[in-house]
Amino acid sequence: MTAISPHNGPVAVTGVSGFTGGHMVRELVLHGYEVRACLRNADSWRGRDCVQYLNRLPNVEIAGGCDLFVPGSYDEAFAGCAGVFHVAAVLGNSADGKSQPLGSGNVSTDVYEGGMAGTRNVIDSVNRSGSVKRVVYTSSLAAISGLAPPPMLPGFAWTETHWAPDHFEPEAWQHPRQAYARSKVDTERLLNQSADASDGRWDVVTMNPAMICGPVLFKAQVGQWIEQIGRLAAGLDVTWPTPYDMYYNIIDVRDLVKAERLAAESDVDHRATNGGSRYLLHGSGGRSALRLSTEVAGIIREGFPSFVVGGAAAPDGGPPRPAAINHSRKAMSLLGATFRPVEDTIRDVVETSVELGIIEPRLRPEPEPPHTP
Ligand SMILES: NC(=O)c1ccc[n+]([C@@H]2O[C@H](COP(=O)([O-])OP(=O)(O)OC[C@H]3O[C@@H](n4cnc5c(N)ncnc54)[C@H](OP(=O)(O)O)[C@@H]3O)[C@@H](O)[C@H]2O)c1
């Protein structure tokens, strides 16, 4: 039996200075776990901000110096743990934009090689711990669909049975633009093989989330999609990954980390389920393809009617609405995962961005009083 509970001992979380990692620690603490919070660098601005937040939570022990590139750097943190939530990843936006002090300097090389080397190092530390029974891995929808997959027929639904390399020509799959998706596919496979090779000592459950959004717990978490939603609420235009309009397929970070905890605690034989030991998490509130400049901006306008709301540059005719249906049926039925309305997610990004001083909203001009003759 590899399911875990707070009674089995501490659990470790990697990448706690990030958006998902910070929320993962919070979720576990709120459900009675003792947490070893693995941090790369407590002295970076991000590390310091994170430590300040974590110090306010009970039952959290901060483990510094945990770098994906450094073999053995997770050994101490994992020793005696029942579970590991492996959330950290080498992403282009880590730390203060300088990214990886131990990397090659090339972002796509670091994203792929760092993902592989980091996961190998995490696996080695799990094996050395002698106590870890379950690893919960945060992969991505990118491992299922790849980046910008070819158009699918209307009604097509991504599921846990899909693997990204199957949708691309081999050359396109090796292109640096797919480095992140490749890293997620190959790390998922590496974890599955290593769990099998552990002879039942530990197993792995993988989560495949889409665009992770939700409330900001501390300033250093800001980046990616939540930064862009904040920009809209501050009356600014979006900048990343493109200044052009696009569709958002959102998963609320609170729903994601709850699903991760439920996966760790579940008695389901994850390997025997359809698509294997992985769970797709996307399409929050059934609104799976939200056009940024109209639908996301519209939700902000409705929730914050006095704010000037920014936008995105319009490509000719606007992007075509994706034909695929997005749902998370497997996670709902097997794990009991729940999904809140996406309007709540977007409102909470904006509220916390204002509260933490990340954005400064601009007020719309007062309407002219009605003209009386
Ligand atoms: N954001 C999304 O929409 C999305 C969607 C699907 C999947 N995911 C996956 O979800 C996970 C969390 O993503 P996120 O958006 O929450 O990321 P994030 O906020 O950028 O956080 C990334 C975390 O990884 C850590 N990290 C980076 N390089 C490291 C290294 N060499 N050694 C140790 N730690 C390192 C960062 O630490 P520093 O502060 O030290 O840099 C940070 O704590 C990742 O695995 C990502 O691939 C994200």
Coordinates of C-alpha atoms and ligand atoms in Angstrom, one line a residue:
M1 CA 0.0 0.0 0.0
T2 CA 1.7 3.2 -1.1
A3 CA -1.1 5.8 -0.3
I4 CA 0.0 8.2 2.4
S5 CA -1.6 10.3 5.1
P6 CA -0.4 12.8 7.7
H7 CA 0.1 9.9 10.1
N8 CA 2.8 8.3 7.9
G9 CA 5.4 11.0 8.6
P10 CA 6.6 14.2 6.9
V11 CA 6.3 15.0 3.2
A12 CA 8.6 17.0 1.1
V13 CA 7.7 19.6 -1.6
T14 CA 10.2 20.8 -4.2
G15 CA 10.1 24.3 -5.8
V16 CA 8.4 26.0 -2.9
S17 CA 9.3 29.5 -4.0
G18 CA 7.2 29.1 -7.1
F19 CA 3.5 29.6 -7.6
T20 CA 2.4 26.0 -7.4
G21 CA 5.0 24.9 -4.9
G22 CA 3.9 27.6 -2.4
H23 CA 0.3 26.6 -2.7
M24 CA 1.3 22.9 -2.4
V25 CA 2.9 23.6 1.0
R26 CA -0.2 25.6 2.1
E27 CA -2.6 22.8 1.1
L28 CA -0.6 20.1 2.9
V29 CA -0.2 22.1 6.1
L30 CA -4.0 22.8 6.1
H31 CA -4.5 19.1 6.0
G32 CA -2.3 18.2 8.9
Y33 CA 1.0 17.4 7.2
E34 CA 4.4 18.2 8.5
V35 CA 6.2 19.6 5.4
R36 CA 9.8 19.8 4.4
A37 CA 9.9 22.8 2.0
C38 CA 12.7 22.4 -0.5
L39 CA 14.2 25.7 -1.6
R40 CA 17.0 26.4 -4.0
N41 CA 18.3 29.6 -2.6
A42 CA 16.9 31.3 0.5
D43 CA 19.0 34.4 -0.2
S44 CA 17.6 35.2 -3.6
W45 CA 14.8 37.8 -3.6
R46 CA 12.4 35.1 -4.4
G47 CA 13.8 32.8 -1.7
R48 CA 13.6 35.6 0.9
D49 CA 10.0 36.4 0.0
C50 CA 9.0 32.8 0.2
V51 CA 10.7 32.2 3.5
Q52 CA 8.8 35.1 5.0
Y53 CA 5.6 33.5 3.9
L54 CA 6.5 30.0 5.0
N55 CA 7.6 31.2 8.4
R56 CA 4.0 32.1 9.1
L57 CA 2.8 28.5 8.5
P58 CA 2.9 25.9 11.2
N59 CA 4.8 22.5 10.7
V60 CA 7.0 23.7 7.9
E61 CA 10.7 23.0 8.0
I62 CA 12.7 24.9 5.3
A63 CA 15.4 22.9 3.5
G64 CA 17.7 25.2 1.7
G65 CA 20.3 24.4 -1.0
C66 CA 18.0 22.0 -2.9
D67 CA 19.1 22.5 -6.5
L68 CA 17.9 20.2 -9.3
F69 CA 21.3 20.4 -10.9
V70 CA 23.1 19.2 -7.7
P71 CA 23.1 15.4 -7.0
G72 CA 22.4 14.6 -3.4
S73 CA 21.0 18.1 -2.6
Y74 CA 17.6 16.6 -1.7
D75 CA 18.9 13.7 0.4
E76 CA 18.6 15.4 3.8
A77 CA 15.1 16.9 3.0
F78 CA 13.7 13.5 1.9
A79 CA 15.2 11.4 4.7
G80 CA 12.3 10.0 6.7
C81 CA 9.6 11.4 4.4
A82 CA 6.6 9.3 3.4
G83 CA 5.9 11.3 0.3
V84 CA 7.5 13.7 -2.2
F85 CA 5.6 16.3 -4.2
H86 CA 8.0 17.1 -7.0
V87 CA 6.8 20.5 -8.3
A88 CA 10.1 22.3 -9.2
A89 CA 11.1 22.6 -12.8
V90 CA 13.7 24.5 -14.7
L91 CA 11.6 27.1 -16.5
G92 CA 12.7 30.1 -18.5
N93 CA 11.3 32.5 -15.8
S94 CA 13.0 31.2 -12.7
A95 CA 14.5 33.4 -10.0
D96 CA 15.3 37.0 -11.1
G97 CA 15.3 36.3 -14.8
K98 CA 18.9 35.1 -14.6
S99 CA 17.5 31.6 -14.3
Q100 CA 20.0 28.9 -13.8
P101 CA 23.4 29.7 -12.2
L102 CA 24.4 26.0 -12.7
G103 CA 22.9 25.7 -16.2
S104 CA 24.4 26.1 -19.6
G105 CA 23.1 29.6 -20.3
N106 CA 20.8 28.3 -23.1
V107 CA 17.2 28.4 -21.9
S108 CA 15.8 25.5 -24.0
T109 CA 18.9 23.3 -23.2
D110 CA 18.4 24.0 -19.5
V111 CA 14.7 23.4 -19.6
Y112 CA 15.2 19.9 -21.1
E113 CA 18.5 18.9 -19.5
G114 CA 17.7 20.5 -16.2
G115 CA 14.3 18.7 -16.2
M116 CA 16.0 15.4 -16.9
A117 CA 19.0 15.8 -14.6
G118 CA 16.8 17.3 -11.9
T119 CA 14.3 14.5 -12.0
R120 CA 17.2 11.9 -11.9
N121 CA 18.6 13.6 -8.8
V122 CA 15.2 13.7 -7.2
I123 CA 14.7 10.0 -7.9
D124 CA 18.1 9.1 -6.5
S125 CA 17.3 11.0 -3.3
V126 CA 13.9 9.2 -3.1
N127 CA 15.7 5.8 -3.5
R128 CA 18.3 6.8 -0.8
S129 CA 15.6 8.0 1.6
G130 CA 14.4 4.4 2.2
S131 CA 11.1 5.9 3.5
V132 CA 9.4 7.5 0.6
K133 CA 6.3 5.5 -0.6
R134 CA 4.8 7.8 -3.1
V135 CA 6.0 10.6 -5.4
V136 CA 3.4 13.0 -6.9
Y137 CA 4.9 14.7 -10.0
T138 CA 3.7 17.9 -11.6
S139 CA 4.0 17.4 -15.3
S140 CA 1.9 19.4 -17.8
L141 CA -0.8 19.4 -20.4
A142 CA 2.3 20.0 -22.7
A143 CA 3.2 16.3 -22.2
I144 CA -0.2 15.3 -23.6
S145 CA -0.7 17.8 -26.4
G146 CA 2.8 19.4 -27.0
L147 CA 3.1 23.1 -27.8
A148 CA 0.7 24.3 -30.5
P149 CA -0.5 20.9 -31.7
P150 CA -2.1 20.5 -35.1
P151 CA -5.8 21.5 -35.2
M152 CA -8.1 18.7 -33.9
L153 CA -11.5 17.8 -35.2
P154 CA -14.4 19.5 -33.4
G155 CA -15.4 17.6 -30.3
F156 CA -11.9 16.0 -29.9
A157 CA -11.0 15.7 -26.2
W158 CA -7.5 15.4 -24.8
T159 CA -7.2 12.5 -22.4
E160 CA -4.5 10.8 -20.3
T161 CA -4.0 8.3 -23.1
H162 CA -2.4 11.0 -25.4
W163 CA 1.3 11.5 -25.5
A164 CA 2.6 14.7 -27.2
P165 CA 5.3 13.1 -29.5
D166 CA 2.5 11.2 -31.3
H167 CA 1.1 14.5 -32.7
F168 CA 4.3 15.8 -34.3
E169 CA 6.7 14.9 -37.0
P170 CA 10.0 13.6 -35.4
E171 CA 11.9 16.7 -36.5
A172 CA 9.3 19.2 -35.2
W173 CA 9.3 17.3 -31.9
Q174 CA 13.1 17.8 -31.6
H175 CA 12.8 21.5 -32.2
P176 CA 13.9 23.7 -29.3
R177 CA 10.4 25.2 -29.1
Q178 CA 9.2 21.8 -27.8
A179 CA 12.0 21.5 -25.2
Y180 CA 9.5 22.0 -22.3
A181 CA 7.0 19.4 -23.6
R182 CA 9.9 17.0 -24.3
S183 CA 11.2 17.5 -20.9
K184 CA 7.8 16.7 -19.4
V185 CA 7.2 13.6 -21.5
D186 CA 10.7 12.2 -20.8
T187 CA 10.6 13.0 -17.1
E188 CA 7.2 11.3 -16.8
R189 CA 8.6 8.2 -18.4
L190 CA 11.8 8.3 -16.3
L191 CA 9.7 8.5 -13.1
N192 CA 7.4 5.6 -14.2
Q193 CA 10.4 3.4 -15.1
S194 CA 12.2 4.2 -11.8
A195 CA 9.1 3.6 -9.7
D196 CA 8.8 0.2 -11.5
A197 CA 12.4 -0.6 -10.8
S198 CA 12.0 0.2 -7.1
D199 CA 10.2 -3.2 -6.6
G200 CA 7.2 -1.7 -4.9
R201 CA 9.1 0.5 -2.5
W202 CA 7.5 3.6 -4.1
D203 CA 5.2 4.6 -6.9
V204 CA 4.5 7.8 -8.8
V205 CA 1.3 9.7 -9.7
T206 CA 1.5 12.4 -12.3
M207 CA -0.6 15.5 -12.7
N208 CA -1.0 17.2 -16.1
P209 CA -2.3 20.7 -15.5
A210 CA -3.0 23.4 -18.1
M211 CA -2.5 27.1 -17.3
I212 CA -2.2 27.4 -13.5
C213 CA -3.8 30.6 -12.1
G214 CA -5.3 31.7 -8.8
P215 CA -4.5 33.8 -5.7
V216 CA -1.0 35.1 -5.1
L217 CA 0.4 34.1 -1.7
F218 CA 3.6 36.2 -1.9
K219 CA 5.0 38.6 -4.4
A220 CA 7.8 36.4 -5.8
Q221 CA 5.2 34.0 -7.1
V222 CA 4.2 36.3 -9.9
G223 CA 5.0 35.2 -13.4
Q224 CA 3.4 33.6 -16.4
W225 CA -0.4 33.7 -16.7
I226 CA -1.2 35.4 -13.4
E227 CA 1.2 38.2 -14.3
Q228 CA -0.7 38.8 -17.6
I229 CA -4.1 38.7 -15.9
G230 CA -2.7 41.3 -13.4
R231 CA -1.5 43.4 -16.3
L232 CA -5.0 43.4 -17.8
A233 CA -6.4 44.5 -14.4
A234 CA -3.8 47.3 -14.2
G235 CA -5.0 48.7 -17.6
L236 CA -1.8 47.4 -19.4
D237 CA -1.5 45.3 -22.5
V238 CA -0.3 41.7 -22.3
T239 CA 3.3 40.9 -23.1
W240 CA 3.9 37.1 -22.6
P241 CA 4.2 34.7 -24.3
T242 CA 3.0 37.0 -27.1
P243 CA 1.4 40.4 -27.2
Y244 CA -1.3 38.9 -29.4
D245 CA -4.6 37.6 -28.3
M246 CA -4.9 34.0 -27.3
Y247 CA -7.0 31.5 -25.5
Y248 CA -6.5 30.6 -21.8
N249 CA -7.3 27.1 -20.6
I250 CA -7.2 27.6 -16.9
I251 CA -6.8 25.3 -13.8
D252 CA -7.1 27.0 -10.4
V253 CA -4.0 26.4 -8.4
R254 CA -6.1 25.5 -5.3
D255 CA -7.9 22.8 -7.3
L256 CA -4.6 21.5 -8.7
V257 CA -2.9 21.2 -5.3
K258 CA -6.0 19.6 -3.8
A259 CA -6.0 17.0 -6.6
E260 CA -2.3 16.4 -5.9
R261 CA -3.0 15.8 -2.2
L262 CA -5.9 13.5 -3.1
A263 CA -3.7 11.6 -5.5
A264 CA -1.2 11.0 -2.7
E265 CA -3.9 9.8 -0.3
S266 CA -5.8 7.7 -2.8
D267 CA -6.0 3.9 -2.7
V268 CA -6.8 3.7 -6.4
D269 CA -4.4 1.5 -8.4
H270 CA -3.3 4.5 -10.5
R271 CA -1.2 2.4 -12.9
A272 CA -4.2 0.3 -13.9
T273 CA -6.4 3.2 -14.8
N274 CA -7.1 4.4 -18.4
G275 CA -4.0 6.2 -19.6
G276 CA -2.0 5.0 -16.6
S277 CA -0.8 6.9 -13.6
R278 CA -1.6 10.4 -14.8
Y279 CA -4.4 12.9 -14.4
L280 CA -5.3 15.7 -16.7
L281 CA -6.4 18.9 -15.0
H282 CA -7.9 21.7 -17.1
G283 CA -11.0 23.5 -18.4
S284 CA -11.9 25.1 -15.0
G285 CA -15.7 25.7 -14.6
G286 CA -16.3 24.1 -18.0
R287 CA -15.0 27.3 -19.7
S288 CA -12.0 25.7 -21.2
A289 CA -11.0 28.2 -24.0
L290 CA -11.3 31.7 -22.7
R291 CA -10.4 34.4 -25.2
L292 CA -8.0 36.7 -23.3
S293 CA -9.0 40.1 -24.8
T294 CA -12.8 39.5 -24.5
E295 CA -13.7 36.8 -22.1
V296 CA -10.9 37.1 -19.5
A297 CA -11.0 40.9 -19.8
G298 CA -14.8 40.8 -19.5
I299 CA -14.6 38.8 -16.3
I300 CA -12.3 41.5 -14.9
R301 CA -14.5 44.3 -16.1
E302 CA -17.5 42.7 -14.4
G303 CA -15.8 42.1 -11.1
F304 CA -13.9 45.4 -11.0
P305 CA -16.1 47.9 -12.9
S306 CA -14.1 51.0 -11.9
F307 CA -10.8 49.7 -13.3
V308 CA -9.4 50.5 -16.7
V309 CA -8.8 47.1 -18.3
G310 CA -6.0 46.4 -20.7
G311 CA -6.0 44.2 -23.8
A312 CA -4.0 42.2 -26.3
A313 CA -3.1 43.0 -29.9
A314 CA -5.5 41.4 -32.4
P315 CA -4.0 39.1 -35.0
D316 CA -6.0 39.2 -38.3
G317 CA -9.5 37.9 -37.5
G318 CA -8.4 36.7 -34.0
P319 CA -7.2 33.3 -33.1
P320 CA -9.6 30.4 -34.1
R321 CA -11.3 29.0 -31.1
P322 CA -9.8 25.6 -30.3
A323 CA -12.1 22.8 -31.4
A324 CA -11.1 20.4 -28.6
I325 CA -13.2 19.8 -25.5
N326 CA -11.4 20.1 -22.2
H327 CA -12.5 18.3 -19.2
S328 CA -11.0 16.5 -16.2
R329 CA -13.3 13.5 -15.9
K330 CA -10.8 11.0 -14.7
A331 CA -9.5 13.3 -11.9
M332 CA -13.1 14.0 -10.8
S333 CA -14.3 10.4 -10.8
L334 CA -11.2 8.7 -9.4
L335 CA -9.7 11.2 -7.1
G336 CA -12.7 13.3 -6.2
A337 CA -11.1 16.4 -7.6
T338 CA -13.3 19.5 -7.7
F339 CA -13.1 22.6 -9.9
R340 CA -14.3 26.1 -9.0
P341 CA -15.8 28.5 -11.5
V342 CA -13.1 30.2 -13.5
E343 CA -14.6 33.6 -12.7
D344 CA -13.6 33.0 -9.0
T345 CA -10.0 32.2 -10.1
I346 CA -9.6 35.3 -12.2
R347 CA -11.2 37.5 -9.5
D348 CA -8.8 36.1 -6.9
V349 CA -5.7 36.7 -9.1
V350 CA -6.8 40.4 -9.3
E351 CA -7.7 40.8 -5.7
T352 CA -4.5 39.4 -4.3
S353 CA -2.4 41.3 -6.9
V354 CA -3.9 44.5 -5.6
E355 CA -3.6 43.5 -1.9
L356 CA 0.1 42.6 -2.2
G357 CA 0.9 45.8 -4.1
I358 CA 1.8 43.9 -7.3
I359 CA -0.5 46.0 -9.5
E360 CA -1.9 49.5 -9.2
P361 CA -5.3 49.7 -10.9
R362 CA -6.2 52.8 -12.8
L363 CA -9.7 54.2 -12.4
R364 CA -12.0 54.7 -15.4
P365 CA -13.0 58.4 -15.8
E366 CA -16.2 59.3 -14.0
P367 CA -19.2 59.2 -16.4
E368 CA -20.5 62.7 -17.5
P369 CA -23.6 63.7 -15.5
P370 CA -26.7 63.6 -17.6
H371 CA -27.2 66.8 -19.5
T372 CA -30.2 68.8 -18.2
P373 CA -31.5 71.7 -20.3
Ligands
LIG1 N1 2.5 27.7 -14.7 C1 1.8 26.9 -15.4 O1 0.8 27.3 -16.0 C2 2.1 25.4 -15.5 C3 1.3 24.6 -16.3 C4 1.6 23.2 -16.4 C5 2.6 22.7 -15.6 N2 3.4 23.5 -14.8 C6 4.4 22.8 -14.0 O2 4.1 23.1 -12.7 C7 5.3 23.2 -11.9 C8 5.3 24.5 -11.1 O3 5.2 25.6 -12.1 P1 5.0 27.1 -11.6 O4 4.4 27.8 -12.7 O5 4.4 27.1 -10.2 O6 6.6 27.5 -11.5 P2 7.3 28.7 -10.9 O7 6.4 29.6 -10.2 O8 8.1 29.3 -11.9 O9 8.2 27.9 -9.9 C9 9.3 27.1 -10.3 C10 10.0 26.6 -9.1 O10 11.0 25.7 -9.5 C11 12.2 26.1 -8.8 N3 13.4 25.8 -9.6 C12 13.8 26.3 -10.8 N4 15.0 25.9 -11.1 C13 15.4 25.1 -10.1 C14 16.6 24.4 -9.8 N5 17.7 24.4 -10.6 N6 16.7 23.8 -8.6 C15 15.7 23.8 -7.7 N7 14.5 24.4 -7.9 C16 14.4 25.1 -9.1 C17 12.0 27.6 -8.7 O11 12.9 28.1 -7.7 P3 13.7 29.5 -7.8 O12 12.8 30.5 -7.1 O13 15.0 29.2 -7.0 O14 13.9 29.8 -9.2 C18 10.6 27.7 -8.2 O15 10.5 27.4 -6.9 C19 6.4 23.0 -12.9 O16 6.8 21.7 -12.9 C20 5.8 23.4 -14.2 O17 6.4 22.8 -15.3 C21 3.2 24.8 -14.8

